[in-house]
mmCIF file of C-alpha atoms in Angstrom:
data_model
loop_
_atom_site.group_PDB
_atom_site.id
_atom_site.type_symbol
_atom_site.label_atom_id
_atom_site.label_comp_id
_atom_site.label_asym_id
_atom_site.label_seq_id
_atom_site.Cartn_x
_atom_site.Cartn_y
_atom_site.Cartn_z
ATOM 1 C CA MET A 55 16.716 26.475 -21.879
ATOM 2 C CA LYS A 56 20.244 27.863 -21.719
ATOM 3 C CA LEU A 57 22.352 28.071 -24.872
ATOM 4 C CA THR A 58 24.859 25.545 -23.517
ATOM 5 C CA GLU A 59 22.071 23.030 -22.923
ATOM 6 C CA LYS A 60 20.706 23.605 -26.438
ATOM 7 C CA LEU A 61 24.126 22.994 -27.914
ATOM 8 C CA GLY A 62 24.563 19.892 -25.800
ATOM 9 C CA LEU A 63 21.211 18.495 -26.948
ATOM 10 C CA ALA A 64 22.048 19.196 -30.578
ATOM 11 C CA LEU A 65 25.282 17.247 -30.160
ATOM 12 C CA LEU A 66 23.550 14.341 -28.407
ATOM 13 C CA HIS A 67 20.960 14.105 -31.196
ATOM 14 C CA ARG A 68 23.755 13.392 -33.672
ATOM 15 C CA MET A 69 24.690 10.268 -31.712
ATOM 16 C CA ASP A 70 23.115 6.838 -31.436
ATOM 17 C CA PRO A 71 20.272 7.288 -28.880
ATOM 18 C CA GLU A 72 21.616 4.805 -26.339
ATOM 19 C CA VAL A 73 25.135 6.252 -26.602
ATOM 20 C CA ALA A 74 23.632 9.724 -26.171
ATOM 21 C CA HIS A 75 21.812 8.592 -23.055
ATOM 22 C CA GLY A 76 25.063 7.313 -21.606
ATOM 23 C CA MET A 77 26.647 10.683 -22.351
ATOM 24 C CA SER A 78 23.840 12.483 -20.529
ATOM 25 C CA ILE A 79 24.521 10.353 -17.441
ATOM 26 C CA ARG A 80 28.218 11.270 -17.696
ATOM 27 C CA ALA A 81 27.337 14.962 -18.023
ATOM 28 C CA LEU A 82 25.302 14.761 -14.818
ATOM 29 C CA LYS A 83 28.197 13.040 -13.028
ATOM 30 C CA ALA A 84 30.514 15.822 -14.187
ATOM 31 C CA GLY A 85 28.136 18.540 -12.994
ATOM 32 C CA LEU A 86 27.555 19.867 -16.511
ATOM 33 C CA ALA A 87 23.741 19.881 -16.342
ATOM 34 C CA PRO A 88 21.590 22.759 -14.997
ATOM 35 C CA MET A 89 21.114 22.298 -11.248
ATOM 36 C CA PRO A 90 18.783 24.984 -9.855
ATOM 37 C CA GLY A 91 18.067 23.009 -6.688
ATOM 38 C CA ALA A 92 14.629 22.368 -5.257
ATOM 39 C CA VAL A 93 11.780 24.170 -7.009
ATOM 40 C CA THR A 94 8.951 24.755 -4.573
ATOM 41 C CA SER A 95 6.253 27.085 -3.295
ATOM 42 C CA PRO A 96 3.333 26.826 -0.858
ATOM 43 C CA ARG A 97 1.127 25.862 -3.831
ATOM 44 C CA LEU A 98 3.525 23.241 -5.194
ATOM 45 C CA LYS A 99 4.224 21.454 -1.921
ATOM 46 C CA SER A 100 2.352 18.157 -2.048
ATOM 47 C CA THR A 101 1.789 15.021 -0.039
ATOM 48 C CA VAL A 102 1.338 11.815 -2.041
ATOM 49 C CA ALA A 103 0.954 8.448 -0.295
ATOM 50 C CA GLY A 104 2.389 10.029 2.844
ATOM 51 C CA LEU A 105 5.447 11.397 1.018
ATOM 52 C CA ASP A 106 6.122 15.119 1.322
ATOM 53 C CA LEU A 107 7.176 16.551 -2.049
ATOM 54 C CA PRO A 108 8.554 20.056 -2.726
ATOM 55 C CA ASN A 109 6.710 19.916 -6.055
ATOM 56 C CA PRO A 110 4.696 17.214 -7.869
ATOM 57 C CA VAL A 111 6.976 16.894 -10.923
ATOM 58 C CA GLY A 112 8.957 13.654 -10.759
ATOM 59 C CA LEU A 113 11.477 11.779 -12.877
ATOM 60 C CA ALA A 114 10.136 8.496 -14.238
ATOM 61 C CA ALA A 115 11.995 5.203 -14.031
ATOM 62 C CA GLY A 116 14.288 4.326 -16.911
ATOM 63 C CA PHE A 117 16.451 7.439 -17.013
ATOM 64 C CA ASP A 118 18.786 6.389 -14.191
ATOM 65 C CA LYS A 119 18.439 2.616 -14.384
ATOM 66 C CA ASN A 120 21.277 1.843 -11.970
ATOM 67 C CA GLY A 121 21.132 4.736 -9.514
ATOM 68 C CA GLU A 122 24.350 6.270 -10.833
ATOM 69 C CA VAL A 123 23.444 9.970 -10.593
ATOM 70 C CA LEU A 124 21.156 10.269 -7.597
ATOM 71 C CA ALA A 125 22.924 13.292 -6.115
ATOM 72 C CA PRO A 126 23.024 15.388 -9.310
ATOM 73 C CA LEU A 127 19.416 14.509 -10.175
ATOM 74 C CA SER A 128 18.307 15.632 -6.720
ATOM 75 C CA ARG A 129 19.457 19.164 -7.637
ATOM 76 C CA THR A 130 17.803 19.451 -11.087
ATOM 77 C CA GLY A 131 14.409 20.659 -9.872
ATOM 78 C CA PHE A 132 12.460 17.412 -9.665
ATOM 79 C CA GLY A 133 10.120 16.941 -6.718
ATOM 80 C CA PHE A 134 10.896 13.210 -6.563
ATOM 81 C CA ILE A 135 12.978 10.641 -8.439
ATOM 82 C CA GLU A 136 12.304 7.058 -9.458
ATOM 83 C CA VAL A 137 15.224 4.875 -10.512
ATOM 84 C CA GLY A 138 15.424 1.396 -12.019
ATOM 85 C CA ALA A 139 13.921 -0.905 -13.077
ATOM 86 C CA VAL A 140 16.100 -3.333 -11.178
ATOM 87 C CA THR A 141 15.995 -7.122 -11.128
ATOM 88 C CA PRO A 142 17.497 -9.514 -8.564
ATOM 89 C CA ARG A 143 20.341 -10.570 -10.859
ATOM 90 C CA PRO A 144 22.133 -8.371 -13.409
ATOM 91 C CA GLN A 145 20.966 -8.867 -16.976
ATOM 92 C CA PRO A 146 22.072 -7.398 -20.310
ATOM 93 C CA GLY A 147 18.605 -6.807 -21.727
ATOM 94 C CA ASN A 148 17.695 -7.197 -25.375
ATOM 95 C CA PRO A 149 20.183 -6.977 -28.282
ATOM 96 C CA LYS A 150 21.147 -3.546 -29.627
ATOM 97 C CA PRO A 151 19.917 -1.378 -31.241
ATOM 98 C CA ARG A 152 17.043 -1.157 -28.786
ATOM 99 C CA LEU A 153 16.376 2.576 -28.456
ATOM 100 C CA PHE A 154 15.050 4.732 -31.302
ATOM 101 C CA ARG A 155 14.564 8.477 -31.395
ATOM 102 C CA LEU A 156 11.400 9.526 -33.295
ATOM 103 C CA SER A 157 12.245 13.220 -33.655
ATOM 104 C CA GLU A 158 9.358 14.094 -35.978
ATOM 105 C CA ASP A 159 6.947 12.708 -33.402
ATOM 106 C CA LYS A 160 8.756 13.990 -30.279
ATOM 107 C CA ALA A 161 8.768 10.359 -29.169
ATOM 108 C CA ALA A 162 10.942 7.316 -28.552
ATOM 109 C CA ILE A 163 10.639 3.557 -28.902
ATOM 110 C CA ASN A 164 12.607 1.294 -26.596
ATOM 111 C CA ARG A 165 12.896 -2.441 -26.183
ATOM 112 C CA PHE A 166 15.572 -2.473 -23.491
ATOM 113 C CA GLY A 167 14.235 -5.527 -21.665
ATOM 114 C CA PHE A 168 15.162 -4.510 -18.099
ATOM 115 C CA ASN A 169 18.907 -4.147 -18.722
ATOM 116 C CA ASN A 170 20.461 -3.354 -15.332
ATOM 117 C CA GLU A 171 23.311 -4.170 -12.965
ATOM 118 C CA GLY A 172 21.124 -6.002 -10.442
ATOM 119 C CA MET A 173 19.863 -5.288 -6.953
ATOM 120 C CA GLU A 174 23.223 -5.568 -5.178
ATOM 121 C CA ALA A 175 24.752 -2.750 -7.204
ATOM 122 C CA MET A 176 21.609 -0.654 -6.749
ATOM 123 C CA ALA A 177 21.478 -1.258 -2.988
ATOM 124 C CA HIS A 178 25.102 -0.145 -2.672
ATOM 125 C CA ARG A 179 24.424 3.123 -4.506
ATOM 126 C CA LEU A 180 21.162 3.779 -2.665
ATOM 127 C CA ALA A 181 23.019 3.456 0.633
ATOM 128 C CA ASN A 182 24.832 6.682 -0.298
ATOM 129 C CA ARG A 183 21.774 8.510 -1.629
ATOM 130 C CA PRO A 184 20.959 12.149 -0.851
ATOM 131 C CA LYS A 185 18.699 12.242 2.188
ATOM 132 C CA ASP A 186 16.771 15.401 1.268
ATOM 133 C CA THR A 187 15.099 13.975 -1.858
ATOM 134 C CA VAL A 188 12.210 11.523 -2.207
ATOM 135 C CA ILE A 189 13.621 8.508 -4.073
ATOM 136 C CA GLY A 190 11.799 5.410 -5.242
ATOM 137 C CA LEU A 191 12.787 2.226 -7.035
ATOM 138 C CA ASN A 192 11.055 0.485 -9.925
ATOM 139 C CA LEU A 193 11.028 -3.246 -9.181
ATOM 140 C CA GLY A 194 11.501 -5.756 -11.977
ATOM 141 C CA ALA A 195 11.767 -9.482 -12.607
ATOM 142 C CA ASN A 196 14.541 -11.367 -14.388
ATOM 143 C CA LYS A 197 13.637 -12.524 -17.874
ATOM 144 C CA ASP A 198 14.623 -16.132 -17.143
ATOM 145 C CA SER A 199 13.137 -16.237 -13.642
ATOM 146 C CA ASP A 200 11.065 -19.234 -12.555
ATOM 147 C CA ASP A 201 9.317 -17.026 -9.983
ATOM 148 C CA ARG A 202 8.692 -13.533 -11.323
ATOM 149 C CA PRO A 203 6.317 -12.498 -8.506
ATOM 150 C CA GLY A 204 9.016 -13.559 -6.033
ATOM 151 C CA ASP A 205 11.582 -11.418 -7.852
ATOM 152 C CA PHE A 206 9.658 -8.223 -7.084
ATOM 153 C CA ALA A 207 9.530 -9.060 -3.379
ATOM 154 C CA LYS A 208 13.210 -10.036 -3.384
ATOM 155 C CA VAL A 209 14.349 -6.673 -4.806
ATOM 156 C CA LEU A 210 12.116 -4.833 -2.357
ATOM 157 C CA ALA A 211 13.518 -6.708 0.634
ATOM 158 C CA ARG A 212 17.107 -5.996 -0.458
ATOM 159 C CA CYS A 213 16.734 -2.291 -1.270
ATOM 160 C CA ALA A 214 13.874 -0.983 0.889
ATOM 161 C CA ALA A 215 16.055 0.289 3.727
ATOM 162 C CA HIS A 216 17.303 3.056 1.425
ATOM 163 C CA LEU A 217 14.009 3.913 -0.318
ATOM 164 C CA ASP A 218 11.018 6.191 0.168
ATOM 165 C CA PHE A 219 8.748 4.143 -2.116
ATOM 166 C CA ALA A 220 8.876 1.190 -4.499
ATOM 167 C CA THR A 221 6.965 0.539 -7.728
ATOM 168 C CA VAL A 222 5.763 -2.834 -8.971
ATOM 169 C CA ASN A 223 6.313 -2.713 -12.720
ATOM 170 C CA VAL A 224 4.178 -5.261 -14.560
ATOM 171 C CA SER A 225 3.578 -2.991 -17.541
ATOM 172 C CA SER A 226 6.780 -3.080 -19.596
ATOM 173 C CA PRO A 227 6.103 -4.550 -23.047
ATOM 174 C CA ASN A 228 9.711 -5.623 -23.460
ATOM 175 C CA THR A 229 9.869 -8.667 -21.186
ATOM 176 C CA GLU A 230 7.913 -11.577 -22.622
ATOM 177 C CA LYS A 231 4.605 -12.268 -20.835
ATOM 178 C CA LEU A 232 5.330 -9.659 -18.126
ATOM 179 C CA ARG A 233 2.080 -7.833 -18.889
ATOM 180 C CA ASP A 234 0.238 -11.097 -18.212
ATOM 181 C CA LEU A 235 0.788 -10.259 -14.528
ATOM 182 C CA GLN A 236 -1.756 -7.430 -14.929
ATOM 183 C CA GLY A 237 -4.553 -10.025 -15.010
ATOM 184 C CA LYS A 238 -6.780 -9.864 -11.934
ATOM 185 C CA ALA A 239 -5.770 -13.123 -10.211
ATOM 186 C CA ALA A 240 -2.064 -12.860 -11.072
ATOM 187 C CA LEU A 241 -1.890 -9.205 -10.069
ATOM 188 C CA GLY A 242 -3.677 -9.826 -6.793
ATOM 189 C CA ALA A 243 -1.246 -12.604 -5.868
ATOM 190 C CA LEU A 244 1.791 -10.572 -6.926
ATOM 191 C CA LEU A 245 0.792 -7.449 -5.021
ATOM 192 C CA GLY A 246 -0.211 -9.495 -2.011
ATOM 193 C CA GLY A 247 3.282 -10.987 -1.845
ATOM 194 C CA VAL A 248 5.009 -7.638 -2.283
ATOM 195 C CA ILE A 249 2.850 -5.921 0.331
ATOM 196 C CA GLU A 250 3.389 -8.795 2.770
ATOM 197 C CA THR A 251 7.141 -8.299 2.295
ATOM 198 C CA ARG A 252 6.695 -4.552 2.777
ATOM 199 C CA ASN A 253 4.731 -5.055 5.991
ATOM 200 C CA ASP A 254 7.542 -7.166 7.439
ATOM 201 C CA LEU A 255 10.149 -4.456 6.866
ATOM 202 C CA PRO A 256 11.580 -2.571 9.866
ATOM 203 C CA ARG A 257 10.429 0.614 8.089
ATOM 204 C CA PRO A 258 7.495 -0.116 5.751
ATOM 205 C CA ILE A 259 7.379 2.109 2.653
ATOM 206 C CA PRO A 260 4.591 2.939 0.178
ATOM 207 C CA ILE A 261 4.078 0.513 -2.711
ATOM 208 C CA PHE A 262 3.066 1.884 -6.109
ATOM 209 C CA LEU A 263 1.757 -0.031 -9.120
ATOM 210 C CA LYS A 264 2.648 0.967 -12.699
ATOM 211 C CA ILE A 265 0.133 0.015 -15.373
ATOM 212 C CA ALA A 266 0.055 -0.072 -19.166
ATOM 213 C CA PRO A 267 -2.035 2.255 -21.337
ATOM 214 C CA ASP A 268 -3.183 -0.591 -23.594
ATOM 215 C CA LEU A 269 -5.957 -1.805 -21.319
ATOM 216 C CA SER A 270 -9.599 -2.512 -22.057
ATOM 217 C CA GLU A 271 -12.314 -1.021 -19.876
ATOM 218 C CA ALA A 272 -12.807 -4.396 -18.199
ATOM 219 C CA GLU A 273 -9.070 -4.822 -17.548
ATOM 220 C CA LEU A 274 -8.835 -1.344 -16.055
ATOM 221 C CA HIS A 275 -11.823 -2.080 -13.841
ATOM 222 C CA ASP A 276 -10.114 -5.251 -12.585
ATOM 223 C CA ILE A 277 -6.889 -3.369 -11.853
ATOM 224 C CA ALA A 278 -8.794 -0.725 -9.894
ATOM 225 C CA GLU A 279 -10.470 -3.438 -7.814
ATOM 226 C CA VAL A 280 -7.195 -5.229 -7.102
ATOM 227 C CA ALA A 281 -5.409 -1.976 -6.217
ATOM 228 C CA ILE A 282 -8.100 -1.113 -3.683
ATOM 229 C CA GLU A 283 -8.343 -4.650 -2.254
ATOM 230 C CA THR A 284 -4.595 -5.088 -1.794
ATOM 231 C CA GLY A 285 -4.020 -1.626 -0.352
ATOM 232 C CA VAL A 286 -1.632 -0.285 -2.982
ATOM 233 C CA ASP A 287 -0.529 3.216 -1.977
ATOM 234 C CA ALA A 288 -0.584 4.785 -5.480
ATOM 235 C CA VAL A 289 -0.920 3.861 -9.146
ATOM 236 C CA ILE A 290 1.338 5.197 -11.904
ATOM 237 C CA ALA A 291 -0.562 5.621 -15.175
ATOM 238 C CA THR A 292 0.963 4.806 -17.584
ATOM 239 C CA ASN A 293 3.936 2.979 -19.032
ATOM 240 C CA THR A 294 4.711 2.901 -22.775
ATOM 241 C CA THR A 295 2.255 1.831 -25.464
ATOM 242 C CA LEU A 296 2.340 -0.700 -28.299
ATOM 243 C CA ASN A 297 0.096 1.551 -30.388
ATOM 244 C CA ARG A 298 1.616 3.098 -33.524
ATOM 245 C CA ASP A 299 -1.198 5.301 -34.853
ATOM 246 C CA GLU A 300 -0.354 8.427 -36.876
ATOM 247 C CA LEU A 301 3.432 8.348 -36.434
ATOM 248 C CA LEU A 302 5.706 10.066 -38.951
ATOM 249 C CA SER A 303 9.178 8.720 -38.163
ATOM 250 C CA VAL A 304 10.910 6.048 -40.216
ATOM 251 C CA HIS A 305 11.365 4.157 -36.931
ATOM 252 C CA LYS A 306 7.630 3.834 -36.281
ATOM 253 C CA GLY A 307 7.656 0.122 -37.117
ATOM 254 C CA GLU A 308 10.303 -0.803 -34.553
ATOM 255 C CA ALA A 309 9.219 -3.258 -31.862
ATOM 256 C CA GLY A 310 9.028 -2.019 -28.284
ATOM 257 C CA GLY A 311 7.230 0.528 -26.161
ATOM 258 C CA LEU A 312 6.379 3.958 -27.557
ATOM 259 C CA SER A 313 6.749 6.951 -25.229
ATOM 260 C CA GLY A 314 6.586 10.705 -25.647
ATOM 261 C CA ALA A 315 4.107 13.113 -27.212
ATOM 262 C CA PRO A 316 1.889 10.546 -29.018
ATOM 263 C CA LEU A 317 1.125 8.880 -25.673
ATOM 264 C CA PHE A 318 -0.274 11.982 -23.959
ATOM 265 C CA GLU A 319 -3.956 11.686 -24.851
ATOM 266 C CA LYS A 320 -4.188 7.914 -24.436
ATOM 267 C CA SER A 321 -2.426 7.852 -21.071
ATOM 268 C CA THR A 322 -4.447 10.811 -19.776
ATOM 269 C CA ARG A 323 -7.728 9.097 -20.648
ATOM 270 C CA ILE A 324 -6.627 5.935 -18.803
ATOM 271 C CA LEU A 325 -5.642 8.125 -15.853
ATOM 272 C CA ALA A 326 -9.024 9.872 -15.769
ATOM 273 C CA GLN A 327 -10.920 6.588 -16.068
ATOM 274 C CA LEU A 328 -8.884 5.101 -13.232
ATOM 275 C CA SER A 329 -9.546 8.187 -11.113
ATOM 276 C CA GLN A 330 -13.257 7.687 -11.688
ATOM 277 C CA LEU A 331 -13.092 3.960 -10.877
ATOM 278 C CA THR A 332 -11.122 4.467 -7.653
ATOM 279 C CA GLU A 333 -13.225 7.489 -6.619
ATOM 280 C CA GLY A 334 -10.147 9.330 -5.435
ATOM 281 C CA ASN A 335 -9.312 6.659 -2.861
ATOM 282 C CA ILE A 336 -5.867 5.936 -4.328
ATOM 283 C CA PRO A 337 -3.401 8.664 -5.362
ATOM 284 C CA LEU A 338 -2.549 8.532 -9.057
ATOM 285 C CA ILE A 339 0.674 9.617 -10.743
ATOM 286 C CA GLY A 340 0.300 10.718 -14.350
ATOM 287 C CA VAL A 341 3.030 9.927 -16.863
ATOM 288 C CA GLY A 342 3.038 9.814 -20.641
ATOM 289 C CA GLY A 343 3.734 12.587 -23.121
ATOM 290 C CA ILE A 344 4.227 15.497 -20.716
ATOM 291 C CA SER A 345 6.479 18.187 -22.179
ATOM 292 C CA SER A 346 4.989 21.419 -20.772
ATOM 293 C CA ALA A 347 3.462 22.887 -17.633
ATOM 294 C CA GLN A 348 0.099 22.936 -19.413
ATOM 295 C CA GLN A 349 0.253 19.187 -20.006
ATOM 296 C CA ALA A 350 1.346 18.491 -16.434
ATOM 297 C CA TYR A 351 -1.583 20.612 -15.272
ATOM 298 C CA ALA A 352 -3.947 18.689 -17.573
ATOM 299 C CA LYS A 353 -2.843 15.403 -15.963
ATOM 300 C CA ILE A 354 -3.480 16.847 -12.502
ATOM 301 C CA CYS A 355 -6.905 18.153 -13.487
ATOM 302 C CA ALA A 356 -7.674 14.701 -14.939
ATOM 303 C CA GLY A 357 -6.962 13.058 -11.577
ATOM 304 C CA ALA A 358 -3.199 12.903 -10.948
ATOM 305 C CA SER A 359 -1.741 13.978 -7.612
ATOM 306 C CA ALA A 360 1.731 14.093 -9.185
ATOM 307 C CA VAL A 361 3.327 13.580 -12.597
ATOM 308 C CA GLN A 362 6.517 12.124 -14.059
ATOM 309 C CA LEU A 363 8.700 13.014 -17.061
ATOM 310 C CA TYR A 364 11.207 11.124 -19.141
ATOM 311 C CA THR A 365 11.045 11.203 -22.954
ATOM 312 C CA ALA A 366 10.413 14.955 -23.066
ATOM 313 C CA LEU A 367 13.864 15.433 -21.519
ATOM 314 C CA VAL A 368 15.360 14.035 -24.739
ATOM 315 C CA TYR A 369 13.947 17.028 -26.603
ATOM 316 C CA GLY A 370 13.704 19.679 -23.881
ATOM 317 C CA GLY A 371 16.723 18.944 -21.699
ATOM 318 C CA ILE A 372 16.956 18.317 -17.963
ATOM 319 C CA SER A 373 16.041 21.965 -17.258
ATOM 320 C CA LEU A 374 12.510 21.078 -18.349
ATOM 321 C CA ALA A 375 11.757 19.758 -14.844
ATOM 322 C CA ALA A 376 12.238 23.132 -13.164
ATOM 323 C CA GLU A 377 10.511 24.921 -16.042
ATOM 324 C CA ILE A 378 7.409 22.730 -15.741
ATOM 325 C CA ALA A 379 7.282 23.056 -11.952
ATOM 326 C CA LYS A 380 7.451 26.854 -12.131
ATOM 327 C CA GLY A 381 4.866 26.973 -14.905
ATOM 328 C CA LEU A 382 2.571 24.689 -12.931
ATOM 329 C CA ASP A 383 2.773 27.069 -9.983
ATOM 330 C CA ASP A 384 1.623 29.915 -12.254
ATOM 331 C CA LEU A 385 -1.278 27.878 -13.654
ATOM 332 C CA LEU A 386 -2.506 26.910 -10.195
ATOM 333 C CA ALA A 387 -2.384 30.555 -9.138
ATOM 334 C CA ARG A 388 -4.193 31.659 -12.309
ATOM 335 C CA ASP A 389 -7.093 29.341 -11.587
ATOM 336 C CA GLY A 390 -7.334 30.225 -7.915
ATOM 337 C CA PHE A 391 -5.991 26.986 -6.477
ATOM 338 C CA ASN A 392 -3.993 27.244 -3.260
ATOM 339 C CA SER A 393 -2.550 23.755 -3.643
ATOM 340 C CA VAL A 394 -2.068 20.943 -6.130
ATOM 341 C CA ALA A 395 -4.553 18.843 -4.150
ATOM 342 C CA GLN A 396 -7.342 21.358 -4.849
ATOM 343 C CA ALA A 397 -6.849 20.956 -8.611
ATOM 344 C CA VAL A 398 -6.720 17.140 -8.666
ATOM 345 C CA GLY A 399 -9.576 15.790 -10.766
ATOM 346 C CA SER A 400 -11.165 19.215 -11.289
ATOM 347 C CA LYS A 401 -11.612 18.526 -15.022
ATOM 348 C CA ARG A 402 -11.756 14.758 -15.015
ATOM 349 C CA GLU A 403 -15.004 14.721 -16.967
ATOM 350 C CA ASP A 404 -13.160 16.269 -19.936
ATOM 351 C CA TRP A 405 -11.242 12.997 -20.331
ATOM 352 C CA THR A 406 -13.880 10.378 -19.503
#
């Protein structure tokens, strides 16, 4: 990390976390963040759900909720970018404060509640997106919607023309009863509707499903069955957790989803179990607690074809994306792998 980035992070950590996040978006708009361009190599080049990636290190949804900094983000070293979540109508989300920095734990707790400017604003920005970057959108439902499954399909229909993939997000803990849609019957109906909408598009795109880490073995088995039956193109494992074990920060009791370092082991075990259940028939994207190339590599060896970062950027800066991609290239070479695909699931049994 460059000295200027270290100083910038130190300054941001003296601010309210949500204000600091807004400042980081402004810094990207102003071109003040490190922008090394695409990080790639023959080993790092990957294909996931038909999408060609320069490297398998992506940005998770939540960082750029409204698609404000697509062009700058495309030059920060990520192999792909996911924006959102976005709902049909704009909504303010939950009352502030709703984001808490758990510095001692290298973690964060948020209870944003899908605050966003709505699908019309997102569609407008996506229309001017960089064309040389893989960009996806996290689909959400309005809190007061009478038809939440329909909301996901509605956002997809409005924004798909400008996307490379879309993610059905039924795993946020911050919208009341949203996780109920992970039940087998509800999830099957929801995904069926979204995929039907996708199939009617002039240019159908891959549909991903994002799941929670707080799932029982039976619930995970049901999700694997539904994902296979409905033809989901990939599963993102996982979103934030409600678990609060062994945290040190004074904010550990705050309501919301916990992300960052404490989530790594739990999310990786869910990932490995899902890889085993799906027998490699669905690409998996590992997210949760990744802050180093070694941890990204561990997710891949547990069954992930690609990974995503978010909370680690709070502590390591945006340059972490390029650093992890380069380090991952070295680890693959060290172990004699010629591609990411060769390493996928190679140590899955260590996590199951």
